[in-house]
Coordinates of C-alpha atoms in Angstrom, one line a residue:
M266 CA 2.5 -281.3 -121.6
K267 CA 2.1 -278.2 -119.6
N268 CA 5.5 -276.5 -119.9
V269 CA 9.1 -276.8 -121.0
G270 CA 10.0 -278.6 -117.8
D271 CA 7.5 -281.3 -118.5
L272 CA 8.9 -281.7 -122.0
M273 CA 12.5 -282.0 -120.7
Q274 CA 11.4 -284.7 -118.2
R275 CA 9.7 -286.6 -120.9
L276 CA 12.7 -286.4 -123.3
Q277 CA 15.0 -287.5 -120.6
K278 CA 12.9 -290.6 -120.0
M279 CA 13.0 -291.4 -123.7
M280 CA 16.8 -290.9 -124.2
P281 CA 19.2 -293.8 -124.0
A282 CA 21.3 -293.8 -120.8
H283 CA 24.6 -293.0 -122.6
I284 CA 23.3 -289.8 -124.1
K285 CA 23.6 -286.8 -121.8
P286 CA 21.2 -283.8 -122.5
A287 CA 22.7 -280.4 -123.1
F288 CA 20.1 -278.9 -120.7
K289 CA 18.9 -280.4 -117.4
T290 CA 16.0 -278.0 -117.0
G291 CA 13.5 -276.1 -119.1
E292 CA 14.9 -272.9 -117.6
E293 CA 18.4 -273.7 -118.9
L294 CA 17.0 -274.4 -122.4
L295 CA 15.1 -271.1 -122.3
A296 CA 18.1 -269.2 -121.1
W297 CA 20.2 -270.7 -123.9
Q298 CA 17.5 -269.8 -126.5
K299 CA 17.4 -266.3 -125.2
E300 CA 21.2 -266.0 -125.4
Q301 CA 21.3 -267.4 -128.9
G302 CA 18.6 -265.1 -130.0
A303 CA 20.5 -262.1 -128.7
I304 CA 23.6 -263.2 -130.5
R305 CA 21.8 -263.7 -133.8
S306 CA 19.9 -260.4 -133.4
A307 CA 23.2 -258.6 -133.0
A308 CA 24.7 -260.3 -136.0
L309 CA 21.6 -259.4 -138.1
E310 CA 21.9 -255.8 -137.0
R311 CA 25.5 -255.7 -138.1
E312 CA 24.6 -257.3 -141.4
N313 CA 21.8 -254.8 -142.0
R314 CA 24.1 -251.8 -141.2
A315 CA 26.7 -253.2 -143.6
M316 CA 24.2 -253.7 -146.4
K317 CA 22.8 -250.2 -145.8
M318 CA 26.3 -248.7 -145.9
Q319 CA 27.0 -250.7 -149.1
R320 CA 23.8 -249.5 -150.8
T321 CA 24.6 -245.9 -149.8
F322 CA 28.2 -246.3 -151.1
N323 CA 26.9 -247.8 -154.4
R324 CA 24.7 -244.8 -155.0
S325 CA 27.4 -242.2 -154.1
G326 CA 28.9 -242.1 -157.6
I327 CA 32.4 -242.9 -156.3
R328 CA 34.2 -244.9 -159.0
P329 CA 36.0 -248.1 -158.0
L330 CA 39.4 -246.4 -158.7
H331 CA 38.6 -243.9 -155.8
Q332 CA 36.9 -246.2 -153.4
N333 CA 39.9 -246.3 -151.1
C334 CA 40.8 -242.7 -151.2
S335 CA 41.3 -240.9 -147.9
F336 CA 42.9 -237.8 -146.5
E337 CA 45.6 -240.0 -145.1
N338 CA 46.7 -241.5 -148.4
Y339 CA 46.5 -238.2 -150.4
R340 CA 50.0 -237.3 -151.6
V341 CA 50.9 -233.6 -151.1
E342 CA 53.5 -232.4 -153.6
C343 CA 53.0 -228.7 -153.6
E344 CA 51.5 -225.8 -151.6
G345 CA 48.3 -225.8 -153.6
Q346 CA 47.6 -229.4 -152.8
M347 CA 48.3 -228.7 -149.1
N348 CA 45.7 -225.9 -149.2
A349 CA 43.2 -228.1 -151.0
L350 CA 43.7 -230.9 -148.4
S351 CA 43.2 -228.4 -145.6
K352 CA 40.0 -227.0 -147.1
A353 CA 38.6 -230.6 -147.8
R354 CA 39.3 -231.6 -144.2
Q355 CA 37.7 -228.4 -142.9
Y356 CA 34.6 -229.0 -145.1
V357 CA 34.2 -232.4 -143.5
E358 CA 34.6 -231.2 -140.0
E359 CA 32.1 -228.4 -140.5
F360 CA 29.8 -230.4 -142.7
D361 CA 26.7 -230.2 -140.5
G362 CA 26.9 -226.4 -140.5
N363 CA 27.5 -226.1 -144.3
I364 CA 24.8 -225.2 -146.7
A365 CA 26.6 -225.2 -150.0
S366 CA 28.3 -228.1 -151.9
F367 CA 32.0 -228.4 -152.4
I368 CA 33.5 -227.7 -155.8
F369 CA 37.1 -228.4 -156.9
S370 CA 38.8 -226.8 -159.9
G371 CA 42.3 -227.0 -161.1
K372 CA 44.7 -228.7 -163.5
P373 CA 44.5 -232.4 -164.3
G374 CA 46.5 -234.7 -162.0
T375 CA 46.3 -232.5 -158.9
G376 CA 44.2 -234.9 -156.9
K377 CA 40.7 -233.3 -157.2
N378 CA 39.0 -236.7 -157.6
H379 CA 41.0 -238.2 -154.8
L380 CA 40.0 -235.4 -152.4
A381 CA 36.4 -235.5 -153.5
A382 CA 36.3 -239.2 -152.9
A383 CA 38.1 -238.8 -149.5
I384 CA 35.4 -236.3 -148.5
C385 CA 32.6 -238.6 -149.5
N386 CA 34.2 -241.7 -147.9
E387 CA 34.6 -239.8 -144.6
L388 CA 31.0 -238.5 -144.7
L389 CA 29.8 -242.0 -145.5
L390 CA 31.6 -243.4 -142.5
R391 CA 29.7 -240.7 -140.5
G392 CA 26.4 -242.0 -141.8
K393 CA 25.8 -239.2 -144.3
S394 CA 24.5 -239.6 -147.9
V395 CA 26.8 -238.3 -150.6
L396 CA 26.8 -237.9 -154.4
I397 CA 29.8 -237.3 -156.6
I398 CA 28.9 -235.8 -160.0

């Protein structure tokens, strides 16, 4: 056997007449293998990105309670919360130029953890590493 074409011819001679081969030539077989390889490669890349994102997320310190927090689902009930939301969004938008960390302070129940998690979730989606302490 010298090449794939020879193999295909040999297999066709051995197959019963009622069985039709999926590929008529070695080139068709190689093209199919190349296509399938590209499809599998893309799937593996997606899986690797998802696993990396999950590992990064797991190390972030975001508690399960806050994993779905975002700026969009933050409920604003007073002017102070509107200001905090605005500052949190601004921090994310200017993140690459920021040097310092972001610290929240205030009374219990005002949404500090929600906004901190929203910042982290947004930065994680942008491929950044984060840590909530």
